[in-house]
């Protein structure tokens, strides 16, 4: 898939799935923006992607939970690269524990970053996308948002909410040439899964028909498809990429 002439903005892009997504767009010819709350690491990632692909990659500091920060991120993207064609809302956190042990701050933090953060970024980018009458928004949800997971009432709620946001926004902006879709990954080895108890990892593996965890590059390929011109007639959809865990 070619992304020549396109600008792709990826939040939480310094590592893991976000980095793989940014790298995939760059290899397709896009200019990429690595937006993250750790600017030094985001800059390193941008430099490495630029060196490997020959495409322009820049790093921006953002706190997606802060609407003003999200707006500044989009303004800086437009100022430096002239447009934003693709937004991938990948930034996310976990604060896992059973609800009886969960602090209210753990609920607020996860919802603020995972759900409100995506809303902030969508709101900031929709106006320029509407003006150019073209845009692709891909939200990174989770199988936890489809089925729920014990110990993740906050995370599951945030990712389920992201699915609702995806479908509602797709209806709002479809007439302006903007598509909005979501990818719901299963278990993928990233910093967010490193701290999961081995017992939980083993039990989850038994639920995966393909018998393995996913790879960041595989999630990136699905995101790239939904952001491509080949997927121009797909909107408001949720693609489960989970090795068969959530067959329906």
Short mmCIF file of C-alpha atoms in Angstrom, two decimals:
data_model
loop_
_atom_site.label_atom_id
_atom_site.label_comp_id
_atom_site.label_asym_id
_atom_site.label_seq_id
_atom_site.Cartn_x
_atom_site.Cartn_y
_atom_site.Cartn_z
CA UNK A 1 0.00 0.00 0.00
CA UNK A 2 1.28 3.42 -0.94
CA UNK A 3 1.05 6.44 1.34
CA UNK A 4 3.07 8.76 -0.87
CA UNK A 5 2.12 12.36 -0.22
CA UNK A 6 0.29 11.51 3.00
CA UNK A 7 1.01 12.69 6.54
CA UNK A 8 0.34 10.21 9.34
CA UNK A 9 0.10 11.24 13.00
CA UNK A 10 0.52 8.43 15.54
CA UNK A 11 0.01 9.03 19.25
CA UNK A 12 1.97 6.87 21.67
CA UNK A 13 4.31 6.26 18.78
CA UNK A 14 7.66 5.94 20.47
CA UNK A 15 7.54 2.18 21.09
CA UNK A 16 5.54 -1.02 20.74
CA UNK A 17 2.51 -1.04 18.46
CA UNK A 18 2.68 2.71 17.90
CA UNK A 19 6.24 2.54 16.63
CA UNK A 20 5.39 -0.36 14.34
CA UNK A 21 2.47 1.65 12.92
CA UNK A 22 4.62 4.72 12.29
CA UNK A 23 7.32 2.59 10.67
CA UNK A 24 4.76 0.90 8.40
CA UNK A 25 3.41 4.24 7.18
CA UNK A 26 6.93 5.55 6.58
CA UNK A 27 7.85 2.45 4.58
CA UNK A 28 4.76 3.17 2.49
CA UNK A 29 6.08 6.64 1.71
CA UNK A 30 4.24 8.76 4.26
CA UNK A 31 5.68 11.54 6.35
CA UNK A 32 5.13 10.52 9.96
CA UNK A 33 4.67 12.33 13.25
CA UNK A 34 5.60 10.49 16.43
CA UNK A 35 3.54 12.13 19.17
CA UNK A 36 4.26 11.02 22.71
CA UNK A 37 4.55 12.24 26.28
CA UNK A 38 8.26 11.27 26.38
CA UNK A 39 9.77 13.58 23.79
CA UNK A 40 13.37 12.36 23.94
CA UNK A 41 12.36 8.77 23.18
CA UNK A 42 9.91 9.93 20.52
CA UNK A 43 12.72 11.87 18.86
CA UNK A 44 14.98 8.82 18.90
CA UNK A 45 12.23 6.77 17.28
CA UNK A 46 11.62 9.46 14.65
CA UNK A 47 15.33 9.65 13.84
CA UNK A 48 15.59 5.87 13.51
CA UNK A 49 12.52 5.62 11.27
CA UNK A 50 13.78 8.45 9.07
CA UNK A 51 17.20 6.81 8.73
CA UNK A 52 15.70 3.42 7.89
CA UNK A 53 13.07 4.59 5.39
CA UNK A 54 14.31 7.87 3.95
CA UNK A 55 10.97 9.48 4.78
CA UNK A 56 10.53 12.53 6.96
CA UNK A 57 9.70 11.74 10.57
CA UNK A 58 9.26 14.28 13.33
CA UNK A 59 8.59 14.01 17.06
CA UNK A 60 6.07 16.07 19.02
CA UNK A 61 5.36 16.27 22.72
CA UNK A 62 1.75 15.65 23.70
CA UNK A 63 -0.37 14.85 26.72
CA UNK A 64 -3.43 13.47 24.97
CA UNK A 65 -5.53 13.77 28.14
CA UNK A 66 -5.10 17.57 27.92
CA UNK A 67 -7.28 19.04 25.19
CA UNK A 68 -5.03 22.06 24.78
CA UNK A 69 -1.97 19.85 24.37
CA UNK A 70 -3.78 17.76 21.75
CA UNK A 71 -4.75 20.93 19.88
CA UNK A 72 -1.15 22.19 19.98
CA UNK A 73 0.02 18.84 18.61
CA UNK A 74 -2.24 19.15 15.58
CA UNK A 75 -1.35 22.82 15.09
CA UNK A 76 2.36 21.94 15.13
CA UNK A 77 1.78 19.09 12.68
CA UNK A 78 0.02 21.43 10.26
CA UNK A 79 2.69 24.09 10.68
CA UNK A 80 5.55 21.70 9.98
CA UNK A 81 4.06 19.37 7.37
CA UNK A 82 1.10 21.28 5.99
CA UNK A 83 -1.63 18.70 6.56
CA UNK A 84 -2.68 15.64 8.54
CA UNK A 85 -4.22 12.86 6.47
CA UNK A 86 -4.14 10.02 8.97
CA UNK A 87 -4.61 9.99 12.74
CA UNK A 88 -3.96 6.84 14.74
CA UNK A 89 -5.09 7.06 18.36
CA UNK A 90 -2.73 4.56 19.90
CA UNK A 91 -1.71 6.20 23.18
CA UNK A 92 -2.89 4.14 26.13
CA UNK A 93 -2.17 2.97 29.65
CA UNK A 94 -3.28 0.25 32.04
CA UNK A 95 -3.82 0.33 35.80
CA UNK A 96 -5.02 -3.23 36.37
CA UNK A 97 -6.50 -4.50 39.61
CA UNK A 98 -9.79 -5.82 40.91
CA UNK A 99 -12.47 -3.16 41.33
CA UNK A 100 -12.52 -3.50 45.13
CA UNK A 101 -8.82 -2.58 45.17
CA UNK A 102 -8.90 0.01 42.40
CA UNK A 103 -8.32 3.62 43.40
CA UNK A 104 -10.50 6.23 41.78
CA UNK A 105 -7.33 7.78 40.39
CA UNK A 106 -6.62 4.52 38.52
CA UNK A 107 -10.03 4.75 36.87
CA UNK A 108 -9.58 8.44 36.02
CA UNK A 109 -6.09 8.04 34.59
CA UNK A 110 -7.03 5.20 32.25
CA UNK A 111 -10.26 6.83 31.03
CA UNK A 112 -8.56 10.22 30.63
CA UNK A 113 -5.76 8.86 28.44
CA UNK A 114 -7.38 5.97 26.58
CA UNK A 115 -10.81 7.46 25.87
CA UNK A 116 -10.80 11.18 26.50
CA UNK A 117 -7.35 11.35 24.94
CA UNK A 118 -8.62 9.85 21.69
CA UNK A 119 -11.62 12.21 21.76
CA UNK A 120 -9.31 15.19 22.27
CA UNK A 121 -7.17 14.19 19.30
CA UNK A 122 -10.16 13.48 17.07
CA UNK A 123 -11.72 16.82 17.90
CA UNK A 124 -8.45 18.62 17.15
CA UNK A 125 -7.88 16.94 13.79
CA UNK A 126 -11.42 16.74 12.38
CA UNK A 127 -11.68 20.39 11.32
CA UNK A 128 -8.57 20.40 9.09
CA UNK A 129 -9.56 17.00 7.69
CA UNK A 130 -13.01 18.34 6.85
CA UNK A 131 -11.49 21.34 5.10
CA UNK A 132 -9.32 19.09 2.91
CA UNK A 133 -12.27 16.68 2.50
CA UNK A 134 -10.08 13.72 3.25
CA UNK A 135 -9.05 11.87 6.38
CA UNK A 136 -8.45 8.51 7.94
CA UNK A 137 -8.84 7.98 11.68
CA UNK A 138 -7.98 4.61 13.21
CA UNK A 139 -8.52 4.04 16.93
CA UNK A 140 -6.68 1.29 18.76
CA UNK A 141 -9.22 -0.51 20.92
CA UNK A 142 -8.76 -4.00 22.43
CA UNK A 143 -10.38 -7.39 22.84
CA UNK A 144 -10.86 -6.21 26.43
CA UNK A 145 -13.25 -3.60 25.08
CA UNK A 146 -15.24 -6.29 23.28
CA UNK A 147 -15.38 -9.01 25.93
CA UNK A 148 -14.19 -7.46 29.17
CA UNK A 149 -11.41 -8.79 31.33
CA UNK A 150 -11.34 -9.35 35.07
CA UNK A 151 -9.11 -6.82 36.77
CA UNK A 152 -9.57 -4.34 33.93
CA UNK A 153 -12.86 -2.57 34.59
CA UNK A 154 -11.16 0.73 33.81
CA UNK A 155 -9.25 -0.46 30.73
CA UNK A 156 -12.17 -2.47 29.32
CA UNK A 157 -14.53 0.48 29.80
CA UNK A 158 -12.11 2.84 28.06
CA UNK A 159 -11.65 0.52 25.09
CA UNK A 160 -15.37 -0.22 24.81
CA UNK A 161 -16.03 3.52 24.89
CA UNK A 162 -13.52 3.96 22.10
CA UNK A 163 -15.61 1.65 19.93
CA UNK A 164 -18.67 3.81 20.55
CA UNK A 165 -16.67 6.92 19.74
CA UNK A 166 -15.49 5.31 16.51
CA UNK A 167 -18.98 4.50 15.30
CA UNK A 168 -20.52 7.83 16.29
CA UNK A 169 -17.74 9.89 14.72
CA UNK A 170 -17.86 7.80 11.53
CA UNK A 171 -21.49 8.88 11.12
CA UNK A 172 -20.64 12.53 11.75
CA UNK A 173 -17.81 12.94 9.26
CA UNK A 174 -18.44 10.38 6.54
CA UNK A 175 -19.95 12.94 4.16
CA UNK A 176 -16.65 14.85 4.19
CA UNK A 177 -14.54 11.97 2.93
CA UNK A 178 -13.30 10.95 6.37
CA UNK A 179 -13.41 7.35 7.53
CA UNK A 180 -13.20 6.29 11.17
CA UNK A 181 -12.44 2.70 12.14
CA UNK A 182 -10.95 0.75 15.02
CA UNK A 183 -8.59 -2.18 15.42
CA UNK A 184 -9.06 -4.37 18.49
CA UNK A 185 -5.80 -6.25 19.11
CA UNK A 186 -5.61 -9.35 21.24
CA UNK A 187 -2.49 -10.13 23.22
CA UNK A 188 0.62 -8.51 21.77
CA UNK A 189 3.97 -8.34 23.60
CA UNK A 190 4.45 -4.66 24.50
CA UNK A 191 5.33 -2.62 27.57
CA UNK A 192 1.66 -2.76 28.59
CA UNK A 193 1.67 -6.58 28.73
CA UNK A 194 5.10 -7.04 30.28
CA UNK A 195 3.72 -6.85 33.82
CA UNK A 196 0.90 -9.35 33.34
CA UNK A 197 1.20 -12.37 35.66
CA UNK A 198 2.56 -15.44 33.89
CA UNK A 199 -0.47 -17.41 35.06
CA UNK A 200 -2.75 -14.99 33.20
CA UNK A 201 -0.57 -15.13 30.10
CA UNK A 202 -0.71 -18.92 30.11
CA UNK A 203 -4.48 -18.99 30.57
CA UNK A 204 -5.01 -16.49 27.76
CA UNK A 205 -2.82 -18.50 25.40
CA UNK A 206 -5.27 -21.40 25.74
CA UNK A 207 -8.03 -19.17 24.33
CA UNK A 208 -6.14 -18.29 21.14
CA UNK A 209 -6.90 -20.74 18.31
CA UNK A 210 -3.75 -19.71 16.43
CA UNK A 211 -1.73 -20.66 19.51
CA UNK A 212 0.46 -17.56 19.72
CA UNK A 213 0.47 -13.90 20.62
CA UNK A 214 0.29 -11.28 17.90
CA UNK A 215 3.13 -9.13 16.64
CA UNK A 216 3.18 -5.32 16.61
CA UNK A 217 3.89 -5.44 12.87
CA UNK A 218 0.71 -7.45 12.30
CA UNK A 219 -1.40 -4.85 14.10
CA UNK A 220 0.36 -2.15 12.08
CA UNK A 221 -0.55 -3.88 8.83
CA UNK A 222 -4.25 -3.87 9.76
CA UNK A 223 -4.10 -0.19 10.69
CA UNK A 224 -2.35 0.62 7.42
CA UNK A 225 -5.06 -1.15 5.44
CA UNK A 226 -7.85 0.78 7.16
CA UNK A 227 -5.95 4.01 6.49
CA UNK A 228 -5.32 3.19 2.85
CA UNK A 229 -7.24 4.23 -0.25
CA UNK A 230 -8.09 0.55 -0.75
CA UNK A 231 -10.29 0.80 2.37
CA UNK A 232 -12.05 4.00 1.29
CA UNK A 233 -15.49 2.35 1.54
CA UNK A 234 -14.97 0.99 5.06
CA UNK A 235 -16.03 3.13 8.01
CA UNK A 236 -17.46 2.67 11.49
CA UNK A 237 -16.02 -0.83 11.72
CA UNK A 238 -14.05 -2.71 14.38
CA UNK A 239 -11.46 -5.20 13.15
CA UNK A 240 -10.60 -7.82 15.77
CA UNK A 241 -7.01 -8.94 15.33
CA UNK A 242 -6.63 -11.49 18.08
CA UNK A 243 -5.69 -14.89 16.68
CA UNK A 244 -9.32 -15.99 16.84
CA UNK A 245 -10.07 -15.22 20.51
CA UNK A 246 -13.21 -13.25 19.74
CA UNK A 247 -14.89 -15.27 16.99
CA UNK A 248 -18.54 -14.23 16.70
#
